[in-house]
Amino acid sequence: MKLFEPLDINGMIIPNRVLVPAMVTRLSGEDGMVNDDIIDRYVRYAEGEVGLIVVEAMAIHGAKAGPLLRISDDRFIPGHAKLTKRIHDTSDSKVVPQIIHFMKIARSGWRQTLDMLSEQEIEKIIEEFGDAAVRAREAGYDGAELHAAHAYTLSSSLSALNGRRDDYTGRTLEGRLRMVGRVVKNVRKKVGNDFPIGIRMLADEYLREGYTVKEAKLIALRMAQLGLDYISLSVGGKFEDAVHTPGEILHGYSGYSGERCMPGDNHPDMLHVHLSEEIKSFINSKGYDTPIVTAGKISKPENAKLVIEEGKADIVGIARGLLADSDWVVKVRNGEEDRIVHCTYCNVCKELDGAHKEVHCFLWPKHARQAPADQPDSDAPIWGADKGGLTVEQADGAATLKWSKAESEVSGYDIYRADDNGDVEIIEAVKGTRFVDRTILAGMPYRYYVRAYNKVGQASVPSENVMIEPALPDYAEAVA
Ligand SMILES: Cc1cc2nc3c(=O)[nH]c(=O)nc-3n(C[C@H](O)[C@H](O)[C@H](O)COP(=O)(O)O)c2cc1C
């Protein structure tokens, strides 16, 4: 299966087409140093044999930013070297750091914008990217990823809302591309051509008057022309529409563009794949085969396989899905899909990141700081004599499900639902023994069952099924 075939990215052979995109962990202190918790988080992905691990955004400069990794000085190299060694000693997973420059923000809501940067400051940023890439190479990373997405400096330069009026002018696409172009040239000068350099950019800003896939195609083409070794696509995550809470630092993921970037359970699966498909086919038609990474709710195995088989992208990015279950690759490859701890996109991780708190997953056992180590032989929970005793009651447009506790170690319960006699989907995971479904449409049959799972995803047999078919409301009957 193509998903599990290796891919050569400028000499970096990734063992499969699954990438864990950068995800800030907030496990580092304000000192920006790699510590044991950070190492444990990334070694988990290596144990899970993820093809390419992108280590969370790390600053190339010294600006204040709360708990955030840094690669802004040689004194950070030994920590990163320890991290890369541990990953390489664990499996064939490859690892790159995401290197980032961001501008200043204040609790008052004020933020520095691109047009406030002097030419000397831009020259400095270009140098800092090059120096950080050199440090990445010295630390034993397999390559580096430039962060040109979301609310940060390079993304602000590419943005249709870039307010500069000099050589980096936002009035032309060429002006917007100039800073990234110069960064790439300098990085290449400093690390050479044989060190893989990827970039993360936006396929759509999801901002009023922001750029969309129409220009993203052209930006991606230029990235390919610059010789970048992969293009990882994200969307949104901008400051322009962020919601400011007085007294707090502006969070780039608090507006609608932020919601698109880390879409919650209200959004459909694979909602951004059409963007990567369009961008990939465009650059391919221009003669470039730069690998394209897509991301955004692609953690169902059948979806990940489809994206690769149908050539909608070259690599699948699974962020929250791999946080929930870092052994996803091994389980899917071994045909053990039934043992996956399925991300429900509840976004507890996103909220923790926004609050600068240690990022963990709601689905992990209480107080766990990492995804639990896999135990394929552990006992799955079992139902008592009542086989789960699942009941459903409907009232006021909602269906309330109740069941009995399963026996042996239980981490949570997945709620499965089939709408209108269609496919079964997990609609929620809960820790308790009650769930209220407020998303039913009367007039259709719904079938539910529940499975209890342990901390490594071993699930009980399904409970008995329960069905409801709420009657159409009076006003709808008249027109039905
Ligand atoms: C807690 C958290 C932190 C994130 N930090 C970063 C980051 O440092 N850099 C980045 O490019 N994207 C970051 N993202 C966005 C993810 O890389 C990814 O694009 C997004 O979550 C959508 O993919 P998914 O649906 O597979 O989770 C973060 C997402 C989450 C949930």
Short mmCIF file of C-alpha atoms and ligand atoms in Angstrom, two decimals:
data_model
loop_
_atom_site.label_atom_id
_atom_site.label_comp_id
_atom_site.label_asym_id
_atom_site.label_seq_id
_atom_site.Cartn_x
_atom_site.Cartn_y
_atom_site.Cartn_z
CA MET A 1 0.00 0.00 0.00
CA LYS A 2 1.41 3.35 -1.11
CA LEU A 3 0.84 4.95 2.32
CA PHE A 4 3.53 2.65 3.69
CA GLU A 5 6.00 3.00 0.85
CA PRO A 6 9.16 4.99 1.53
CA LEU A 7 9.78 8.38 -0.07
CA ASP A 8 13.12 9.96 -0.88
CA ILE A 9 13.11 13.65 0.01
CA ASN A 10 16.47 14.95 -1.23
CA GLY A 11 18.30 11.99 0.29
CA MET A 12 16.17 11.83 3.43
CA ILE A 13 14.33 8.52 3.10
CA ILE A 14 11.12 8.64 5.05
CA PRO A 15 9.89 5.09 5.71
CA ASN A 16 6.22 5.88 5.02
CA ARG A 17 4.00 8.76 3.88
CA VAL A 18 2.78 9.79 7.32
CA LEU A 19 4.08 13.01 8.86
CA VAL A 20 3.32 14.43 12.26
CA PRO A 21 3.08 18.18 11.63
CA ALA A 22 4.60 20.60 14.13
CA MET A 23 2.55 20.78 17.32
CA VAL A 24 3.64 23.05 20.13
CA THR A 25 3.78 20.99 23.34
CA ARG A 26 4.44 23.75 25.92
CA LEU A 27 6.65 21.16 27.60
CA SER A 28 9.73 23.37 27.38
CA GLY A 29 10.40 25.99 30.00
CA GLU A 30 10.89 29.68 29.26
CA ASP A 31 14.58 28.81 28.85
CA GLY A 32 13.71 27.22 25.48
CA MET A 33 15.88 24.17 26.18
CA VAL A 34 15.06 20.63 25.06
CA ASN A 35 14.23 18.66 28.22
CA ASP A 36 13.34 15.03 28.95
CA ASP A 37 9.59 15.61 28.56
CA ILE A 38 10.14 17.03 25.08
CA ILE A 39 12.35 14.07 24.19
CA ASP A 40 9.73 11.62 25.49
CA ARG A 41 7.01 13.28 23.40
CA TYR A 42 8.96 12.93 20.15
CA VAL A 43 10.39 9.49 20.91
CA ARG A 44 6.78 8.31 21.20
CA TYR A 45 6.24 9.25 17.55
CA ALA A 46 9.46 7.41 16.61
CA GLU A 47 8.30 4.32 18.53
CA GLY A 48 5.12 4.62 16.49
CA GLU A 49 7.26 4.67 13.30
CA VAL A 50 5.85 7.92 11.96
CA GLY A 51 7.60 8.58 8.62
CA LEU A 52 8.57 12.19 9.29
CA ILE A 53 8.44 13.88 12.67
CA VAL A 54 8.33 17.67 12.57
CA VAL A 55 9.41 19.01 15.94
CA GLU A 56 7.27 21.91 17.16
CA ALA A 57 7.94 25.50 16.12
CA MET A 58 11.21 26.70 17.67
CA ALA A 59 12.42 30.29 17.69
CA ILE A 60 15.39 31.34 15.59
CA HIS A 61 15.71 34.55 17.63
CA GLY A 62 15.74 35.57 21.27
CA ALA A 63 12.40 37.45 21.52
CA LYS A 64 10.31 36.78 24.61
CA ALA A 65 7.53 34.22 24.06
CA GLY A 66 6.70 32.20 27.19
CA PRO A 67 7.39 28.45 27.07
CA LEU A 68 8.77 27.78 23.58
CA LEU A 69 11.67 25.77 22.20
CA ARG A 70 14.61 27.68 20.78
CA ILE A 71 17.36 27.11 18.27
CA SER A 72 18.56 30.71 18.35
CA ASP A 73 22.02 30.11 19.77
CA ASP A 74 24.69 27.40 19.73
CA ARG A 75 24.02 26.65 23.38
CA PHE A 76 20.74 25.00 22.33
CA ILE A 77 22.48 22.50 20.02
CA PRO A 78 23.39 19.80 22.62
CA GLY A 79 19.75 19.47 23.70
CA HIS A 80 18.58 19.07 20.11
CA ALA A 81 21.44 16.61 19.45
CA LYS A 82 20.21 14.48 22.33
CA LEU A 83 16.67 14.57 20.89
CA THR A 84 17.72 13.58 17.36
CA LYS A 85 19.96 10.79 18.65
CA ARG A 86 17.17 9.31 20.75
CA ILE A 87 14.81 9.42 17.76
CA HIS A 88 17.33 7.85 15.39
CA ASP A 89 18.18 5.16 17.96
CA THR A 90 14.47 4.30 18.22
CA SER A 91 13.37 3.70 14.60
CA ASP A 92 13.76 4.75 10.95
CA SER A 93 11.57 7.81 11.51
CA LYS A 94 13.17 10.99 10.21
CA VAL A 95 13.05 14.23 12.15
CA VAL A 96 13.18 17.92 11.22
CA PRO A 97 12.65 21.02 13.35
CA GLN A 98 10.15 23.69 12.35
CA ILE A 99 12.07 26.94 12.57
CA ILE A 100 10.12 30.11 13.20
CA HIS A 101 10.47 33.87 13.41
CA PHE A 102 7.60 35.80 14.98
CA MET A 103 7.03 39.48 15.66
CA LYS A 104 6.26 41.13 18.98
CA ILE A 105 2.88 41.02 20.64
CA ALA A 106 1.73 42.69 23.88
CA ARG A 107 -0.96 41.94 26.45
CA SER A 108 -2.62 45.22 25.51
CA GLY A 109 -3.56 43.67 22.17
CA TRP A 110 -0.90 45.66 20.30
CA ARG A 111 1.12 43.66 17.83
CA GLN A 112 4.04 44.43 15.60
CA THR A 113 3.18 44.08 11.91
CA LEU A 114 5.41 43.43 8.94
CA ASP A 115 5.43 47.07 7.81
CA MET A 116 7.03 48.06 11.14
CA LEU A 117 10.19 46.05 10.46
CA SER A 118 13.20 48.05 9.27
CA GLU A 119 15.29 46.79 6.35
CA GLN A 120 18.08 45.96 8.82
CA GLU A 121 15.66 43.87 10.86
CA ILE A 122 14.67 41.94 7.74
CA GLU A 123 18.34 41.32 6.89
CA LYS A 124 18.80 40.02 10.44
CA ILE A 125 15.83 37.65 10.12
CA ILE A 126 17.25 36.28 6.85
CA GLU A 127 20.58 35.61 8.61
CA GLU A 128 18.86 34.08 11.64
CA PHE A 129 16.98 31.56 9.49
CA GLY A 130 20.26 30.52 7.87
CA ASP A 131 22.05 30.21 11.22
CA ALA A 132 19.21 28.19 12.72
CA ALA A 133 19.28 25.77 9.76
CA VAL A 134 23.03 25.30 10.30
CA ARG A 135 22.39 24.51 13.98
CA ALA A 136 19.70 22.03 12.95
CA ARG A 137 22.22 20.26 10.75
CA GLU A 138 24.83 20.26 13.51
CA ALA A 139 22.29 18.85 15.96
CA GLY A 140 21.73 15.83 13.72
CA TYR A 141 18.32 16.71 12.32
CA ASP A 142 17.60 15.13 8.92
CA GLY A 143 16.52 18.47 7.48
CA ALA A 144 14.64 21.59 8.53
CA GLU A 145 11.23 23.11 7.90
CA LEU A 146 10.75 26.86 7.46
CA HIS A 147 7.59 28.10 9.15
CA ALA A 148 5.90 30.34 6.60
CA ALA A 149 2.35 29.60 7.74
CA HIS A 150 -0.14 31.04 10.25
CA ALA A 151 0.43 34.31 12.10
CA TYR A 152 4.20 34.56 11.87
CA THR A 153 6.72 36.72 10.02
CA LEU A 154 7.25 34.77 6.78
CA SER A 155 3.54 34.10 6.48
CA SER A 156 2.82 37.81 7.03
CA SER A 157 5.14 38.53 4.14
CA LEU A 158 3.37 36.07 1.81
CA SER A 159 0.00 37.40 2.96
CA ALA A 160 -2.31 39.36 0.68
CA LEU A 161 -2.58 41.74 3.68
CA ASN A 162 1.19 42.47 3.77
CA GLY A 163 1.28 46.23 4.41
CA ARG A 164 4.84 47.00 3.24
CA ARG A 165 5.50 49.35 0.36
CA ASP A 166 9.21 48.75 -0.35
CA ASP A 167 10.98 45.84 -2.09
CA TYR A 168 8.86 43.52 0.06
CA THR A 169 5.67 45.29 -0.94
CA GLY A 170 2.33 43.69 -0.36
CA ARG A 171 1.03 45.33 -3.54
CA THR A 172 2.51 42.61 -5.75
CA LEU A 173 2.79 38.87 -5.44
CA GLU A 174 6.49 39.16 -6.31
CA GLY A 175 7.01 41.66 -3.47
CA ARG A 176 5.31 39.27 -1.05
CA LEU A 177 7.50 36.36 -2.18
CA ARG A 178 10.78 38.25 -1.81
CA MET A 179 11.48 37.70 1.90
CA VAL A 180 10.89 33.95 1.77
CA GLY A 181 12.93 33.76 -1.43
CA ARG A 182 15.87 35.49 0.20
CA VAL A 183 15.55 33.32 3.31
CA VAL A 184 15.67 30.14 1.20
CA LYS A 185 18.69 31.42 -0.77
CA ASN A 186 20.56 32.19 2.44
CA VAL A 187 19.62 28.90 4.08
CA ARG A 188 20.90 27.04 1.01
CA LYS A 189 24.11 29.08 1.00
CA LYS A 190 24.71 28.11 4.63
CA VAL A 191 23.66 24.44 4.70
CA GLY A 192 24.25 23.45 1.06
CA ASN A 193 21.95 21.65 -1.34
CA ASP A 194 22.16 18.22 0.23
CA PHE A 195 20.31 19.11 3.44
CA PRO A 196 16.54 18.76 2.97
CA ILE A 197 14.68 22.01 3.50
CA GLY A 198 10.89 22.01 3.51
CA ILE A 199 8.44 24.82 4.04
CA ARG A 200 5.06 25.11 5.69
CA MET A 201 2.78 27.59 3.95
CA LEU A 202 -0.91 28.38 3.78
CA ALA A 203 -3.12 26.95 1.07
CA ASP A 204 -5.73 29.54 2.07
CA GLU A 205 -5.48 32.34 4.62
CA TYR A 206 -9.17 32.09 5.45
CA LEU A 207 -9.23 35.85 5.95
CA ARG A 208 -11.37 38.52 4.41
CA GLU A 209 -9.30 39.69 1.41
CA GLY A 210 -6.63 37.15 2.30
CA TYR A 211 -5.15 34.92 -0.36
CA THR A 212 -6.88 31.73 -1.40
CA VAL A 213 -5.84 28.67 -3.37
CA LYS A 214 -5.77 30.83 -6.52
CA GLU A 215 -2.57 32.48 -5.32
CA ALA A 216 -1.42 29.61 -3.11
CA LYS A 217 -0.82 27.65 -6.33
CA LEU A 218 1.54 30.35 -7.55
CA ILE A 219 3.27 30.66 -4.18
CA ALA A 220 3.77 26.88 -4.11
CA LEU A 221 5.15 26.98 -7.65
CA ARG A 222 7.74 29.54 -6.58
CA MET A 223 8.61 27.38 -3.55
CA ALA A 224 9.20 24.46 -5.93
CA GLN A 225 11.28 26.69 -8.24
CA LEU A 226 13.38 27.71 -5.23
CA GLY A 227 14.31 24.06 -4.81
CA LEU A 228 12.50 23.47 -1.55
CA ASP A 229 12.33 19.76 -0.85
CA TYR A 230 8.74 19.52 0.37
CA ILE A 231 5.78 21.83 0.75
CA SER A 232 3.57 21.26 3.77
CA LEU A 233 0.18 22.93 3.48
CA SER A 234 -1.83 24.38 6.32
CA VAL A 235 -4.60 27.00 6.39
CA GLY A 236 -5.56 30.06 8.44
CA GLY A 237 -4.30 30.64 11.98
CA LYS A 238 -3.94 34.41 11.57
CA PHE A 239 -3.79 37.37 13.95
CA GLU A 240 -5.96 39.57 11.72
CA ASP A 241 -9.19 37.92 12.90
CA ALA A 242 -7.95 36.77 16.33
CA VAL A 243 -10.18 37.59 19.28
CA HIS A 244 -8.40 39.58 21.97
CA THR A 245 -9.19 38.84 25.61
CA PRO A 246 -8.19 41.95 27.61
CA GLY A 247 -4.97 41.40 29.57
CA GLU A 248 -4.04 38.29 27.62
CA ILE A 249 -1.62 37.73 24.78
CA LEU A 250 -3.36 37.65 21.41
CA HIS A 251 -3.78 34.04 20.30
CA GLY A 252 -3.49 33.46 16.55
CA TYR A 253 -5.92 30.57 16.62
CA SER A 254 -8.83 32.29 18.36
CA GLY A 255 -10.69 33.59 15.30
CA TYR A 256 -12.35 31.81 12.38
CA SER A 257 -9.02 31.42 10.54
CA GLY A 258 -7.74 29.69 13.68
CA GLU A 259 -10.76 27.41 13.73
CA ARG A 260 -10.03 26.39 10.13
CA CYS A 261 -6.40 25.71 11.04
CA MET A 262 -7.32 23.25 13.80
CA PRO A 263 -10.86 22.35 12.81
CA GLY A 264 -13.00 20.94 15.61
CA ASP A 265 -15.62 18.21 15.60
CA ASN A 266 -18.13 20.53 13.91
CA HIS A 267 -16.11 20.31 10.68
CA PRO A 268 -16.10 17.42 8.18
CA ASP A 269 -13.15 15.07 7.74
CA MET A 270 -10.46 15.88 5.17
CA LEU A 271 -11.79 19.40 4.71
CA HIS A 272 -8.57 20.76 3.17
CA VAL A 273 -7.59 17.92 0.88
CA HIS A 274 -9.12 19.62 -2.18
CA LEU A 275 -6.61 22.45 -1.69
CA SER A 276 -3.58 20.17 -1.74
CA GLU A 277 -5.04 18.32 -4.72
CA GLU A 278 -5.34 21.55 -6.70
CA ILE A 279 -1.90 22.81 -5.68
CA LYS A 280 -0.21 19.49 -6.34
CA SER A 281 -1.73 19.07 -9.78
CA PHE A 282 -0.77 22.66 -10.65
CA ILE A 283 2.91 22.34 -9.71
CA ASN A 284 3.06 18.88 -11.31
CA SER A 285 1.67 20.39 -14.53
CA LYS A 286 4.56 22.89 -14.42
CA GLY A 287 7.09 20.04 -14.25
CA TYR A 288 7.79 19.97 -10.48
CA ASP A 289 7.31 16.90 -8.32
CA THR A 290 8.05 18.53 -4.97
CA PRO A 291 6.21 16.40 -2.38
CA ILE A 292 3.07 18.03 -1.04
CA VAL A 293 1.88 17.45 2.51
CA THR A 294 -1.77 17.91 3.38
CA ALA A 295 -3.32 18.11 6.86
CA GLY A 296 -6.69 18.64 8.51
CA LYS A 297 -8.77 15.86 10.03
CA ILE A 298 -7.32 12.92 8.09
CA SER A 299 -6.92 10.42 10.90
CA LYS A 300 -9.35 7.75 9.65
CA PRO A 301 -7.15 5.08 8.05
CA GLU A 302 -9.35 4.74 4.97
CA ASN A 303 -9.11 8.49 4.37
CA ALA A 304 -5.32 8.61 4.74
CA LYS A 305 -4.97 5.68 2.32
CA LEU A 306 -7.31 7.33 -0.18
CA VAL A 307 -5.45 10.66 -0.15
CA ILE A 308 -2.20 8.90 -1.10
CA GLU A 309 -3.65 6.29 -3.48
CA GLU A 310 -5.56 8.94 -5.42
CA GLY A 311 -2.56 11.30 -5.53
CA LYS A 312 -4.32 14.15 -3.73
CA ALA A 313 -1.08 14.68 -1.79
CA ASP A 314 2.25 12.86 -1.44
CA ILE A 315 2.33 12.79 2.35
CA VAL A 316 -0.48 12.81 4.90
CA GLY A 317 -0.06 15.11 7.89
CA ILE A 318 -1.82 13.80 11.00
CA ALA A 319 -1.36 16.12 13.97
CA ARG A 320 -4.04 15.61 16.63
CA GLY A 321 -4.68 12.02 15.50
CA LEU A 322 -1.07 11.10 16.28
CA LEU A 323 -1.14 13.01 19.54
CA ALA A 324 -4.13 10.86 20.54
CA ASP A 325 -2.50 7.65 19.34
CA SER A 326 1.18 7.83 18.47
CA ASP A 327 1.10 4.18 17.33
CA TRP A 328 -1.37 4.92 14.51
CA VAL A 329 1.11 3.97 11.76
CA VAL A 330 2.04 0.62 13.30
CA LYS A 331 -1.58 -0.26 14.03
CA VAL A 332 -2.81 0.61 10.54
CA ARG A 333 0.13 -1.14 8.85
CA ASN A 334 -0.51 -4.27 10.92
CA GLY A 335 -4.22 -4.24 10.14
CA GLU A 336 -5.02 -3.45 13.79
CA GLU A 337 -7.19 -0.45 13.03
CA ASP A 338 -9.61 -1.60 15.65
CA ARG A 339 -7.03 -0.73 18.31
CA ILE A 340 -6.67 2.95 17.36
CA VAL A 341 -7.47 5.57 19.98
CA HIS A 342 -9.52 7.83 17.70
CA CYS A 343 -9.12 11.61 17.96
CA THR A 344 -12.56 13.19 18.26
CA TYR A 345 -11.25 16.71 17.53
CA CYS A 346 -12.48 18.01 20.88
CA ASN A 347 -9.58 20.53 20.72
CA VAL A 348 -8.60 20.32 24.39
CA CYS A 349 -5.02 20.27 23.02
CA LYS A 350 -5.63 23.49 21.10
CA GLU A 351 -7.06 25.20 24.18
CA LEU A 352 -4.07 24.14 26.31
CA ASP A 353 -1.70 25.52 23.69
CA GLY A 354 -3.62 28.80 23.60
CA ALA A 355 -3.42 29.09 27.39
CA HIS A 356 0.35 28.32 27.29
CA LYS A 357 -0.30 25.16 29.32
CA GLU A 358 1.31 21.77 28.81
CA VAL A 359 -0.37 20.17 25.79
CA HIS A 360 -1.83 16.73 26.34
CA CYS A 361 -4.72 14.73 24.88
CA PHE A 362 -8.11 14.39 26.53
CA LEU A 363 -8.18 10.73 25.48
CA TRP A 364 -5.07 9.82 27.44
CA PRO A 365 -5.52 8.49 30.97
CA LYS A 366 -5.83 11.23 33.60
CA HIS A 367 -2.52 12.94 34.45
CA ALA A 368 -0.63 11.15 31.63
CA ARG A 369 1.99 13.45 30.12
CA GLN A 370 2.56 11.32 27.00
CA ALA A 371 0.56 8.89 24.89
CA PRO A 372 0.70 5.61 26.85
CA ALA A 373 3.17 3.01 25.56
CA ASP A 374 1.47 0.38 23.40
CA GLN A 375 0.59 -2.93 25.04
CA PRO A 376 -0.90 -5.11 22.30
CA ASP A 377 -1.46 -7.94 24.77
CA SER A 378 -3.33 -5.91 27.35
CA ASP A 379 -6.87 -6.98 28.20
CA ALA A 380 -9.67 -5.13 26.47
CA PRO A 381 -12.47 -3.99 28.79
CA ILE A 382 -15.43 -6.36 29.03
CA TRP A 383 -19.09 -5.69 29.60
CA GLY A 384 -20.96 -7.20 32.52
CA ALA A 385 -23.91 -9.58 32.16
CA ASP A 386 -26.09 -6.76 30.76
CA LYS A 387 -23.71 -6.38 27.76
CA GLY A 388 -23.38 -2.67 28.50
CA GLY A 389 -27.07 -2.17 29.26
CA LEU A 390 -27.24 0.67 26.72
CA THR A 391 -30.46 2.67 26.73
CA VAL A 392 -31.56 5.67 24.72
CA GLU A 393 -34.21 8.24 25.53
CA GLN A 394 -35.23 11.03 23.27
CA ALA A 395 -36.71 14.33 24.34
CA ASP A 396 -36.57 17.93 23.16
CA GLY A 397 -34.52 17.15 20.07
CA ALA A 398 -31.81 15.28 21.95
CA ALA A 399 -31.03 11.60 22.47
CA THR A 400 -29.63 10.63 25.88
CA LEU A 401 -27.57 7.46 25.98
CA LYS A 402 -26.76 5.69 29.25
CA TRP A 403 -24.84 2.48 29.83
CA SER A 404 -23.14 0.54 32.61
CA LYS A 405 -19.47 0.67 33.49
CA ALA A 406 -17.32 -1.89 31.70
CA GLU A 407 -15.00 -4.09 33.71
CA SER A 408 -11.19 -4.18 33.89
CA GLU A 409 -9.17 -1.04 33.09
CA VAL A 410 -11.25 1.47 31.12
CA SER A 411 -9.90 4.72 29.70
CA GLY A 412 -13.10 5.88 28.02
CA TYR A 413 -16.07 5.01 25.84
CA ASP A 414 -16.47 5.60 22.10
CA ILE A 415 -20.00 6.38 20.94
CA TYR A 416 -20.76 4.85 17.54
CA ARG A 417 -23.67 6.08 15.45
CA ALA A 418 -25.16 5.10 12.08
CA ASP A 419 -27.42 7.75 10.56
CA ASP A 420 -30.26 6.81 8.26
CA ASN A 421 -29.01 3.19 7.99
CA GLY A 422 -25.69 4.47 6.63
CA ASP A 423 -22.09 3.88 7.75
CA VAL A 424 -21.20 3.73 11.41
CA GLU A 425 -18.99 6.54 12.74
CA ILE A 426 -17.51 7.35 16.13
CA ILE A 427 -19.23 10.61 17.05
CA GLU A 428 -17.73 11.20 20.49
CA ALA A 429 -15.49 9.77 23.19
CA VAL A 430 -16.44 10.28 26.82
CA LYS A 431 -14.98 9.29 30.18
CA GLY A 432 -18.31 8.69 31.95
CA THR A 433 -21.33 6.47 31.20
CA ARG A 434 -23.73 9.03 29.74
CA PHE A 435 -23.82 11.01 26.52
CA VAL A 436 -26.34 13.45 25.10
CA ASP A 437 -26.53 13.65 21.31
CA ARG A 438 -27.91 17.05 20.31
CA THR A 439 -27.23 16.69 16.59
CA ILE A 440 -30.03 14.41 15.43
CA LEU A 441 -32.42 15.31 12.64
CA ALA A 442 -35.92 14.05 13.27
CA GLY A 443 -37.43 11.90 10.55
CA MET A 444 -34.34 9.68 10.20
CA PRO A 445 -33.43 6.47 12.03
CA TYR A 446 -30.34 6.47 14.23
CA ARG A 447 -28.58 3.39 15.54
CA TYR A 448 -26.09 3.63 18.40
CA TYR A 449 -23.71 1.40 20.25
CA VAL A 450 -20.86 2.02 22.68
CA ARG A 451 -17.45 0.40 23.09
CA ALA A 452 -15.23 0.76 26.12
CA TYR A 453 -11.51 1.12 25.42
CA ASN A 454 -8.41 0.89 27.55
CA LYS A 455 -5.50 3.33 27.50
CA VAL A 456 -3.90 1.77 24.42
CA GLY A 457 -7.11 1.53 22.43
CA GLN A 458 -8.03 -2.14 23.02
CA ALA A 459 -11.79 -1.96 22.78
CA SER A 460 -14.56 -4.12 24.19
CA VAL A 461 -17.07 -5.79 21.90
CA PRO A 462 -19.87 -3.41 20.98
CA SER A 463 -22.67 -3.00 23.49
CA GLU A 464 -26.12 -3.98 22.27
CA ASN A 465 -27.47 -1.61 19.60
CA VAL A 466 -30.22 0.86 20.36
CA MET A 467 -32.34 2.62 17.74
CA ILE A 468 -34.44 5.75 17.59
CA GLU A 469 -36.44 7.29 14.81
CA PRO A 470 -37.73 10.61 16.07
CA ALA A 471 -40.97 11.70 14.39
CA LEU A 472 -40.91 14.80 12.22
CA PRO A 473 -42.06 17.91 14.05
CA ASP A 474 -45.58 19.18 13.22
CA TYR A 475 -44.39 22.02 11.03
CA ALA A 476 -42.29 19.64 8.88
CA GLU A 477 -45.02 17.02 8.50
CA ALA A 478 -47.11 19.51 6.61
CA VAL A 479 -44.56 19.77 3.79
CA ALA A 480 -43.12 16.25 3.86
C1 LIG B 1 -1.73 21.94 20.11
C2 LIG B 1 -1.38 22.28 18.70
C3 LIG B 1 -0.20 22.97 18.41
C4 LIG B 1 0.15 23.29 17.10
N1 LIG B 1 1.35 23.90 16.85
C5 LIG B 1 1.74 24.11 15.55
C6 LIG B 1 3.05 24.58 15.25
O1 LIG B 1 3.91 24.76 16.11
N2 LIG B 1 3.35 24.80 13.95
C7 LIG B 1 2.46 24.54 12.94
O2 LIG B 1 2.79 24.74 11.76
N3 LIG B 1 1.22 24.07 13.20
C8 LIG B 1 0.86 23.83 14.47
N4 LIG B 1 -0.37 23.26 14.73
C9 LIG B 1 -1.28 22.90 13.60
C10 LIG B 1 -1.08 21.42 13.21
O3 LIG B 1 0.23 21.21 12.74
C11 LIG B 1 -2.08 20.95 12.13
O4 LIG B 1 -1.88 21.68 10.96
C12 LIG B 1 -3.55 21.09 12.55
O5 LIG B 1 -3.74 20.61 13.86
C13 LIG B 1 -4.49 20.34 11.59
O6 LIG B 1 -4.13 18.99 11.48
P1 LIG B 1 -4.95 17.81 12.26
O7 LIG B 1 -6.38 17.95 11.87
O8 LIG B 1 -4.33 16.54 11.79
O9 LIG B 1 -4.76 18.04 13.72
C14 LIG B 1 -0.73 22.94 16.03
C15 LIG B 1 -1.92 22.26 16.32
C16 LIG B 1 -2.25 21.92 17.63
C17 LIG B 1 -3.52 21.16 17.88
#
